[in-house]
XYZ file of C-alpha atoms in Angstrom:
652
model
C -1.878 8.501 -21.691
C -1.284 4.826 -22.568
C 1.696 4.658 -20.230
C -0.377 6.099 -17.399
C -3.098 3.556 -18.138
C -0.585 0.710 -18.112
C 0.917 1.901 -14.836
C -2.503 2.172 -13.202
C -3.498 -1.230 -14.571
C -0.342 -2.844 -13.211
C -1.112 -1.489 -9.748
C -4.756 -2.570 -10.136
C -3.904 -6.157 -11.034
C -1.156 -6.325 -8.404
C -3.718 -5.498 -5.725
C -6.726 -7.305 -7.200
C -5.117 -10.715 -7.511
C -4.140 -11.201 -3.834
C -7.483 -9.670 -2.836
C -9.274 -12.248 -5.016
C -7.340 -15.144 -3.512
C -7.734 -13.967 0.073
C -11.493 -13.437 -0.195
C -11.951 -16.800 -1.932
C -9.992 -18.502 0.840
C -12.027 -16.689 3.485
C -15.294 -17.781 1.837
C -14.141 -21.401 2.004
C -13.169 -21.094 5.670
C -16.466 -19.445 6.585
C -18.374 -22.161 4.732
C -16.629 -24.817 6.827
C -17.402 -22.926 10.046
C -21.001 -22.463 8.942
C -21.476 -26.173 8.338
C -19.683 -27.348 11.505
C -20.452 -24.772 14.190
C -23.422 -22.968 12.702
C -26.012 -25.649 13.424
C -25.105 -25.577 17.103
C -24.957 -21.811 17.485
C -28.110 -20.977 15.540
C -29.093 -19.350 12.286
C -28.651 -15.797 13.642
C -25.007 -16.574 14.429
C -24.566 -18.129 10.982
C -26.000 -15.047 9.288
C -23.725 -12.734 11.283
C -20.737 -14.990 10.557
C -20.886 -14.154 6.855
C -20.631 -10.438 7.577
C -16.922 -11.103 8.148
C -16.660 -11.755 4.415
C -18.105 -8.334 3.575
C -15.682 -6.621 5.956
C -12.821 -8.441 4.249
C -13.961 -7.136 0.857
C -13.222 -3.545 1.873
C -9.871 -4.329 3.507
C -6.645 -4.059 1.476
C -4.807 -7.338 0.912
C -1.753 -5.868 2.686
C -3.692 -5.586 5.957
C -1.681 -7.289 8.675
C -2.338 -7.660 12.387
C -0.836 -9.862 15.112
C -4.169 -11.666 15.601
C -4.018 -13.040 12.054
C -2.598 -16.504 11.462
C -0.591 -15.348 8.431
C 1.145 -12.767 10.609
C 3.025 -15.561 12.394
C 3.246 -18.098 9.588
C 4.980 -15.777 7.123
C 6.434 -13.262 9.553
C 9.900 -14.766 9.386
C 9.908 -14.621 5.628
C 8.706 -11.042 5.432
C 11.941 -9.694 6.859
C 15.243 -10.660 5.325
C 17.704 -12.305 7.675
C 19.150 -9.861 10.162
C 22.618 -11.296 9.822
C 25.151 -9.173 7.962
C 27.382 -11.413 5.883
C 29.999 -10.104 3.545
C 28.459 -8.099 0.700
C 28.173 -9.474 -2.753
C 31.216 -8.800 -4.842
C 30.626 -6.300 -7.624
C 30.473 -7.921 -11.051
C 32.901 -7.078 -13.755
C 32.228 -3.585 -14.990
C 31.521 -2.669 -18.563
C 34.561 -1.547 -20.545
C 35.743 1.932 -19.607
C 33.191 2.030 -16.795
C 35.728 1.878 -13.974
C 38.699 4.199 -14.212
C 41.825 4.484 -12.162
C 42.027 7.509 -9.921
C 45.165 8.818 -11.609
C 44.865 10.296 -15.046
C 41.125 9.766 -15.399
C 39.487 12.274 -17.706
C 36.301 12.577 -19.683
C 37.022 12.062 -23.358
C 34.503 13.346 -25.876
C 33.241 10.812 -28.339
C 34.020 11.317 -32.019
C 31.872 13.926 -33.617
C 28.967 12.529 -35.530
C 25.388 13.546 -36.129
C 23.152 13.032 -33.194
C 20.467 11.742 -35.509
C 22.524 8.650 -36.271
C 22.432 7.690 -32.591
C 18.732 8.093 -32.180
C 16.698 4.966 -31.904
C 13.081 4.608 -32.869
C 10.985 4.139 -29.777
C 7.664 2.530 -30.559
C 4.675 4.186 -28.918
C 3.467 2.294 -25.867
C 0.609 -0.141 -26.329
C -2.028 -1.131 -23.799
C -0.996 -4.230 -21.898
C -3.238 -7.174 -21.070
C -3.494 -5.758 -17.573
C -4.886 -2.533 -18.988
C -7.436 -4.540 -20.965
C -8.383 -6.435 -17.829
C -8.866 -3.237 -15.849
C -10.970 -1.661 -18.606
C -13.100 -4.795 -18.836
C -13.736 -4.621 -15.100
C -14.552 -0.923 -15.302
C -17.068 -1.260 -18.116
C -18.568 -4.391 -16.598
C -19.070 -2.675 -13.254
C -20.452 0.413 -14.967
C -22.954 -1.648 -16.964
C -24.125 -3.646 -13.966
C -24.313 -0.474 -11.880
C -26.446 1.222 -14.523
C -28.821 -1.743 -14.643
C -29.084 -1.830 -10.855
C -29.732 1.902 -10.710
C -32.462 1.612 -13.350
C -34.177 -1.152 -11.375
C -33.949 0.904 -8.214
C -35.516 3.937 -9.873
C -38.305 1.773 -11.282
C -39.078 0.445 -7.812
C -39.106 3.985 -6.398
C -41.615 5.049 -9.033
C -43.831 2.047 -8.336
C -43.828 2.584 -4.594
C -44.400 6.295 -5.046
C -47.986 5.576 -6.007
C -48.745 3.941 -2.645
C -51.279 5.176 -0.105
C -51.214 5.250 3.682
C -52.852 2.243 5.347
C -55.870 2.429 7.606
C -55.699 3.127 11.312
C -56.154 -0.561 12.167
C -53.053 -1.532 10.202
C -51.056 1.415 11.575
C -51.977 0.293 15.088
C -50.706 -3.195 14.296
C -47.455 -1.638 13.093
C -47.132 0.369 16.300
C -47.620 -2.780 18.349
C -45.145 -4.762 16.238
C -42.446 -2.070 16.436
C -42.862 -1.902 20.190
C -42.502 -5.678 20.398
C -39.157 -5.684 18.497
C -37.913 -2.594 20.400
C -37.823 -0.106 17.521
C -37.576 3.502 18.669
C -40.223 4.757 16.277
C -43.052 2.958 14.476
C -42.801 2.132 10.820
C -45.452 3.682 8.553
C -47.446 1.173 6.532
C -48.468 1.960 2.973
C -50.645 0.018 0.528
C -49.746 -0.642 -3.103
C -51.730 -2.032 -6.000
C -48.804 -4.005 -7.424
C -48.786 -7.788 -6.913
C -45.520 -7.795 -4.935
C -44.808 -9.492 -1.679
C -44.758 -7.466 1.549
C -41.531 -5.515 1.798
C -39.738 -2.815 3.788
C -37.935 -0.114 1.814
C -35.804 2.926 2.679
C -32.492 3.258 4.483
C -33.070 6.526 6.346
C -36.850 6.460 6.728
C -37.963 2.884 6.174
C -41.603 2.074 5.531
C -43.582 -1.150 5.106
C -45.378 -1.680 1.796
C -48.255 -4.179 1.616
C -50.258 -5.160 -1.474
C -53.975 -4.542 -1.051
C -54.798 -8.010 -2.319
C -52.708 -9.589 0.413
C -54.192 -7.434 3.179
C -57.649 -8.567 2.147
C -56.646 -12.254 2.350
C -54.782 -12.221 5.702
C -56.342 -12.497 9.123
C -55.456 -9.952 11.818
C -52.920 -12.337 13.410
C -51.327 -13.153 10.097
C -51.103 -9.497 9.146
C -49.483 -8.741 12.491
C -46.876 -11.512 11.968
C -45.992 -10.102 8.519
C -45.509 -6.622 9.963
C -43.346 -8.057 12.768
C -41.220 -9.778 10.099
C -40.557 -6.482 8.340
C -39.907 -4.679 11.633
C -37.344 -7.347 12.547
C -35.479 -6.608 9.303
C -35.185 -2.960 10.330
C -34.215 -3.837 13.905
C -31.457 -6.179 12.714
C -30.012 -3.619 10.266
C -30.697 -5.906 7.308
C -31.514 -2.988 5.026
C -27.965 -1.662 5.325
C -26.478 -5.109 4.771
C -28.643 -5.561 1.669
C -27.467 -2.179 0.336
C -23.846 -3.207 0.883
C -24.549 -6.486 -0.918
C -25.879 -4.569 -3.917
C -22.738 -2.425 -4.006
C -20.406 -5.402 -3.674
C -22.330 -7.217 -6.399
C -21.473 -4.357 -8.748
C -17.840 -3.806 -7.734
C -16.949 -7.505 -7.481
C -19.151 -8.891 -10.222
C -16.138 -10.862 -11.466
C -15.785 -12.751 -8.186
C -17.861 -15.981 -7.997
C -17.505 -16.083 -4.209
C -19.290 -12.716 -3.894
C -22.339 -14.002 -5.779
C -22.400 -17.225 -3.793
C -22.026 -15.484 -0.442
C -24.688 -12.927 -1.359
C -27.173 -15.710 -2.097
C -26.309 -17.528 1.107
C -26.619 -14.413 3.247
C -29.994 -13.569 1.702
C -31.288 -17.057 2.554
C -29.898 -17.072 6.085
C -31.252 -13.566 6.680
C -34.827 -14.708 6.038
C -34.368 -17.789 8.202
C -32.933 -15.667 11.043
C -35.824 -13.213 10.731
C -38.290 -16.106 10.911
C -36.715 -17.195 14.207
C -36.936 -13.624 15.487
C -40.638 -13.475 14.569
C -41.410 -16.749 16.334
C -39.672 -15.489 19.454
C -42.879 -13.500 19.995
C -45.167 -15.836 22.004
C -48.273 -14.183 20.534
C -47.462 -15.413 17.014
C -48.467 -18.953 16.033
C -46.000 -20.867 13.904
C -48.823 -22.345 11.837
C -50.514 -18.961 11.304
C -47.211 -17.356 10.334
C -46.420 -20.153 7.878
C -49.816 -19.712 6.217
C -49.076 -15.992 5.874
C -45.831 -16.864 4.075
C -47.723 -19.085 1.665
C -50.246 -16.313 0.927
C -47.413 -13.829 0.333
C -45.649 -16.266 -2.002
C -48.781 -16.642 -4.075
C -48.607 -12.921 -4.913
C -44.870 -12.795 -5.566
C -44.017 -11.700 -9.107
C -41.577 -13.892 -11.065
C -39.180 -10.921 -11.315
C -39.600 -8.958 -8.137
C -38.105 -5.485 -8.791
C -37.577 -4.896 -5.128
C -35.726 -8.078 -4.335
C -32.316 -6.355 -4.241
C -33.304 -2.983 -2.851
C -36.004 -3.903 -0.323
C -36.603 -6.784 2.052
C -39.797 -8.807 2.196
C -41.050 -11.991 3.758
C -40.182 -14.040 0.636
C -36.866 -13.871 -1.212
C -37.500 -16.806 -3.548
C -40.258 -19.414 -3.693
C -37.686 -22.210 -3.716
C -36.696 -21.363 -0.132
C -40.262 -21.259 1.141
C -40.666 -24.996 1.659
C -37.531 -25.243 3.831
C -38.501 -22.204 5.894
C -41.988 -23.535 6.603
C -40.549 -26.892 7.734
C -38.146 -25.088 10.074
C -40.928 -22.937 11.515
C -43.222 -25.900 12.162
C -40.724 -28.484 13.441
C -37.929 -26.601 15.224
C -38.420 -25.541 18.854
C -39.518 -21.967 19.312
C -36.559 -19.696 20.159
C -36.551 -18.180 23.604
C -34.990 -14.926 22.382
C -34.122 -13.272 19.116
C -30.764 -11.666 19.940
C -27.330 -13.247 19.702
C -26.051 -12.666 23.222
C -22.659 -11.477 24.393
C -20.934 -14.865 24.112
C -21.872 -15.356 20.460
C -20.975 -11.747 19.606
C -17.606 -12.230 21.270
C -16.958 -15.391 19.262
C -17.735 -13.549 16.017
C -15.385 -10.686 16.905
C -12.625 -13.169 17.747
C -13.080 -14.914 14.400
C -13.017 -11.578 12.591
C -9.720 -10.585 14.213
C -8.203 -13.949 13.282
C -9.546 -14.352 9.743
C -9.561 -10.844 8.245
C -5.801 -10.049 8.513
C -4.175 -12.310 5.917
C -0.922 -10.474 5.175
C 2.383 -11.491 6.780
C 4.084 -9.428 9.421
C 5.729 -6.253 8.227
C 9.079 -5.132 9.564
C 8.034 -1.521 10.022
C 6.443 -0.227 13.174
C 5.220 3.126 11.937
C 4.568 4.983 8.716
C 7.850 4.795 6.823
C 7.924 8.113 5.016
C 6.839 10.399 7.835
C 9.770 12.385 9.182
C 9.692 14.193 12.482
C 12.127 16.700 13.924
C 14.261 15.441 16.762
C 16.917 16.997 18.938
C 19.897 17.145 16.530
C 22.589 17.433 19.174
C 22.870 13.720 20.131
C 23.057 12.538 16.520
C 25.481 15.224 15.402
C 27.662 14.791 18.476
C 28.069 11.069 17.845
C 28.957 11.653 14.192
C 31.381 14.450 15.124
C 33.156 12.159 17.582
C 33.426 9.361 14.993
C 34.678 11.790 12.324
C 37.274 13.295 14.665
C 38.536 9.837 15.642
C 38.881 8.866 11.963
C 40.798 12.041 11.048
C 43.047 11.809 14.095
C 43.928 8.222 13.219
C 44.921 9.356 9.734
C 46.959 12.327 10.951
C 48.984 10.246 13.393
C 49.493 7.578 10.706
C 47.533 4.965 12.628
C 46.698 2.536 9.849
C 44.690 0.125 12.036
C 42.762 2.957 13.661
C 41.884 4.518 10.314
C 40.807 1.267 8.653
C 38.982 0.202 11.820
C 36.686 3.221 11.486
C 35.036 1.513 8.482
C 32.811 -1.560 8.436
C 34.066 -4.842 6.999
C 31.730 -4.441 4.029
C 32.156 -0.707 3.564
C 31.396 0.864 0.178
C 33.658 3.582 -1.266
C 32.444 5.806 -4.096
C 34.865 8.756 -4.233
C 34.641 11.294 -7.025
C 36.575 10.349 -10.192
C 37.608 6.974 -8.770
C 36.474 3.407 -9.069
C 33.841 1.811 -6.897
C 35.431 -0.458 -4.305
C 34.365 -2.407 -1.258
C 35.798 -3.751 1.975
C 38.542 -2.730 4.355
C 41.201 -3.643 1.818
C 39.924 -0.826 -0.383
C 40.038 1.528 2.610
C 43.635 0.526 3.209
C 44.559 1.251 -0.411
C 42.906 4.664 -0.173
C 44.947 5.340 2.977
C 48.218 4.224 1.386
C 47.681 6.256 -1.815
C 47.382 9.499 0.151
C 50.616 11.472 0.748
C 52.202 10.501 4.052
C 52.444 14.133 5.053
C 48.748 14.877 4.369
C 46.957 16.357 7.382
C 43.168 16.543 7.661
C 41.696 19.713 9.138
C 38.241 20.103 10.718
C 35.512 20.330 8.080
C 32.959 23.140 7.872
C 29.414 22.407 6.687
C 27.334 24.938 4.782
C 24.336 22.585 4.659
C 23.988 19.436 6.646
C 21.188 16.945 7.173
C 21.232 13.814 9.278
C 18.634 11.046 9.062
C 18.239 8.118 11.426
C 17.227 5.132 9.295
C 17.145 1.969 11.373
C 20.685 1.460 12.625
C 22.033 3.754 9.900
C 22.728 7.463 10.266
C 22.657 9.009 6.801
C 24.598 12.272 6.595
C 24.187 14.489 3.549
C 25.192 18.040 2.797
C 27.668 20.518 1.380
C 31.006 20.492 3.197
C 34.176 22.520 2.914
C 36.807 19.769 3.103
C 40.046 21.219 4.520
C 43.516 19.723 4.506
C 47.251 20.476 4.406
C 49.759 18.721 2.201
C 52.135 18.879 5.148
C 51.908 20.242 8.702
C 53.801 23.382 7.623
C 51.938 23.910 4.337
C 49.098 26.414 3.983
C 45.582 25.189 4.448
C 43.712 24.157 1.318
C 40.064 23.383 0.831
C 37.652 21.956 -1.667
C 33.899 21.956 -1.582
C 32.104 18.630 -1.762
C 28.594 17.291 -1.896
C 28.818 14.310 0.417
C 26.786 11.270 1.357
C 27.966 9.204 4.287
C 26.145 6.276 5.837
C 27.210 5.590 9.391
C 26.371 2.175 10.806
C 25.983 1.493 14.495
C 28.127 -1.397 15.656
C 27.205 -3.870 18.390
C 29.048 -1.674 20.930
C 27.033 1.365 19.707
C 30.117 2.866 18.065
C 29.656 4.426 14.622
C 31.556 3.139 11.611
C 31.471 4.229 7.992
C 29.217 1.951 5.930
C 29.277 4.048 2.744
C 31.380 7.052 1.739
C 30.642 8.987 -1.444
C 31.323 12.546 -2.513
C 31.348 14.890 -5.506
C 33.929 17.667 -5.775
C 32.469 21.052 -6.648
C 35.734 23.045 -6.667
C 37.855 25.140 -4.325
C 36.106 27.468 -1.944
C 36.576 29.851 0.904
C 35.381 28.670 4.311
C 31.572 29.031 4.160
C 29.542 30.612 6.880
C 28.038 28.075 9.263
C 24.272 27.628 9.181
C 21.944 25.928 11.677
C 22.163 22.159 11.391
C 19.117 19.946 11.074
C 18.486 16.360 12.008
C 15.543 14.070 11.377
C 14.556 10.625 12.536
C 12.723 8.171 10.364
C 9.710 6.771 12.171
C 10.569 3.104 11.869
C 13.105 0.661 13.194
C 14.308 -1.256 10.170
C 16.253 -4.454 10.738
C 19.877 -4.974 9.921
C 21.006 -5.155 6.335
C 21.839 -8.334 4.535
C 23.198 -9.121 1.110
C 20.901 -12.134 1.049
C 17.342 -11.753 -0.069
C 15.065 -11.252 -3.015
C 15.574 -7.742 -4.368
C 13.711 -8.341 -7.629
C 11.112 -5.678 -6.859
C 13.769 -3.053 -6.156
C 15.816 -3.901 -9.239
C 12.646 -3.774 -11.344
C 11.946 -0.299 -9.947
C 15.540 0.687 -10.824
C 15.003 -0.444 -14.412
C 11.731 1.445 -14.791
C 13.192 4.562 -13.185
C 16.151 4.774 -15.574
C 14.097 3.748 -18.598
C 12.054 6.929 -18.187
C 15.223 8.967 -18.724
C 16.155 6.915 -21.772
C 12.697 7.524 -23.220
C 13.023 11.285 -22.655
C 10.356 11.301 -19.935
C 12.294 12.520 -16.881
C 9.310 14.335 -15.374
C 7.566 11.007 -14.737
C 10.627 9.692 -12.895
C 9.871 12.006 -9.958
C 7.113 9.610 -8.896
C 9.831 7.118 -7.942
C 11.163 9.413 -5.197
C 9.854 9.251 -1.655
C 7.841 12.209 -0.430
C 10.814 13.204 1.730
C 13.509 12.034 -0.699
C 16.845 13.817 -1.174
C 18.700 14.275 -4.475
C 22.381 15.160 -4.039
C 23.804 16.965 -7.069
C 27.158 18.580 -7.640
C 26.111 22.097 -6.715
C 22.972 21.610 -4.663
C 20.917 19.333 -2.474
C 17.264 18.992 -3.418
C 14.817 17.918 -0.719
C 11.322 16.572 -1.281
C 9.580 14.938 -4.223
C 7.947 18.144 -5.441
C 11.255 20.031 -5.556
C 12.956 17.112 -7.328
C 10.107 16.996 -9.861
C 10.531 20.679 -10.659
C 14.265 20.251 -11.134
C 14.301 17.223 -13.418
C 11.335 18.513 -15.447
C 13.112 21.797 -16.199
C 14.651 22.236 -19.681
C 18.237 20.977 -19.846
C 21.140 22.300 -21.910
C 22.088 18.743 -22.870
C 20.080 15.807 -24.114
C 20.577 12.225 -23.052
C 21.348 10.088 -26.083
C 22.146 6.802 -24.403
C 22.310 5.498 -20.851
C 24.253 2.356 -19.960
C 23.917 1.008 -16.452
C 25.139 -1.951 -14.471
C 24.162 -2.776 -10.901
C 27.345 -3.338 -8.917
C 26.026 -3.882 -5.393
C 22.697 -4.576 -3.681
C 21.962 -5.140 -0.034
C 19.162 -4.414 2.378
C 16.157 -5.800 4.154
C 12.373 -5.735 3.811
C 12.167 -1.950 4.194
C 15.444 -0.399 3.010
C 17.674 -1.466 0.131
C 20.994 0.088 -0.872
C 21.842 -0.087 -4.580
C 25.109 0.998 -6.222
C 25.045 1.431 -10.005
C 27.836 1.986 -12.518
C 26.907 4.341 -15.355
C 27.988 5.675 -18.691
C 25.965 8.641 -19.960
C 26.188 9.739 -23.586
C 25.056 13.343 -23.861
C 24.645 15.816 -26.688
C 24.306 19.579 -26.463
C 21.020 21.000 -27.672
C 22.775 23.218 -30.255
C 25.526 20.796 -31.246
C 25.941 17.350 -32.727
C 28.972 16.585 -30.588
C 28.477 13.770 -28.118
C 30.238 13.400 -24.781
C 30.457 10.279 -22.647
C 30.562 10.521 -18.879
C 31.191 7.598 -16.583
C 30.461 7.399 -12.912
C 28.652 5.740 -10.064
C 25.321 6.254 -8.360
C 23.921 5.507 -4.919
C 20.245 4.807 -4.332
C 18.679 4.070 -0.964
C 15.251 2.614 -1.694
C 12.478 2.581 0.874
C 9.319 0.505 0.817
C 6.146 2.434 1.556
C 2.971 1.273 3.243
C 1.481 0.578 -0.198
C 4.313 -1.879 -0.870
C 5.904 0.301 -3.559
C 9.625 1.034 -3.482
C 10.717 4.678 -3.694
C 14.081 6.452 -3.601
C 14.922 7.972 -0.239
C 18.471 9.134 -1.150
C 19.966 9.619 -4.606
C 23.569 10.588 -5.288
C 24.595 10.398 -8.967
C 28.394 10.541 -8.761
C 30.294 11.623 -11.877
C 32.746 14.269 -12.970
C 29.896 16.493 -14.184
C 26.410 17.129 -12.861
C 24.021 14.601 -14.367
C 20.720 16.327 -13.624
């Protein structure tokens, strides 16, 4: 429970912090535009300008689009350099971690009670991020409860209203026609000393205090009703409702409170200009109506956040009256196409604040493609490699691998580069002849310029041309890399022997293409996020919580074990959550190689597992290697796309 809370809190803070910074920056930019351009373009444009801020509040901080400035500023840094320099050399391995191919065996550790190897693992404690998330939750819940109580109180107060007389309803009909509302707004009278207001999202109605109706002339009453009708016509009720929601959800953000206050003030000023666009309304008469309404305004107006009236606060009244009396009367109330276009352009530029991403489409959506072209290219490359070996063509065999190739054969050390390929070639008997392989399960994935081939293969060979054919079954993972001339070369070769076998029956082959075009790999770059995910992933096994580790696999991830291939996160979760005959006592790991780009990272780990049988105190140490291909999702999280734990025994 605590671990789940900490994980959720970490994701919450990771997303909330950039969102906070981006919205604060946007508020500052909009304030500058408001002060510089707003006075020329009018108060209606200024009021609409701040709606961009509210749109930004509901957008994720990862939102990126080519119209955004950050897309081009940080685009080069979002993708690691496409050059492919020589890979980083693997660091010195832990003692006994790397074994020679000849004579390597698993040696059981000395018998001793398992209890002596157990370490006390303190129960997890809530982190400061969890405390921060809980504080936000309870703060938002408290403010939401208060807002809901005020709303319900206002509903009860307005529920006691009565329908206005026919004269007032006729004025409402005339006012709604003037502002081009499709249907007239009903007018109701209340006894409460509140200012005139309009209330209701779906069926809005105008509420007038009886005392105010008695004090206003017919022209003044008409101007007040026009004011409320303009609020409905402009959609201000919906904006005010969104402001109330944002005030609750982002109560911790000072910019939200400041922008809310500014929008409320500009909204009233814009509505005043819309009212005075009616030539039948006198600016002096309308200003007197505002003064009369302010005289009835309660110090704590319960409807100020859930309804819209002619007065928001008395402090703004003086400025509004001066504007109404001294500014020229507007010729029209609407923005116009040019001003709307300028607002849309600003929104497209200012809202996207994330740098360019290197993916073009959703990264973990696989789609079936025609397998023949992919499989044919791999078959040709495999045949060329085997033929070069059989005719003792050293240069041809080594040339089938990339300069920075990675070799992870079963029961052998991890090695890199063409020199390692040459040593593998020279260690093999000179009379060894490779025979065509037969696949019992085969899957091919197109991942950027990589073709990842996984499956169960019957590897066939002869110790000499005249010797009988022999075979051994392997679980294999091969990464083929497309060269500049479109030829395929081996980037990574890893396999696990599962024993001798008869030639298996062929089954239909499948191929998939990953819906993105990742850039080339590079050993340069910041892989801190991936290595942190590696640490957390393996720590779950150390803490005897393997079921939770399934969340680190991609939805379409593949786990390659000694006797089976497991496809999909749900299937992997079922497998690793199942009871095991052995228990992990200790896990030692060292990262030997990392390379990749902004979307895909290849990690090679060296391992030593210390296991104990459930019904025995005897411990056994296994050493081996592991391949992880990590993929970054749209949410920015890294997940395992391919996993091959390579040891002399299945590791589970």
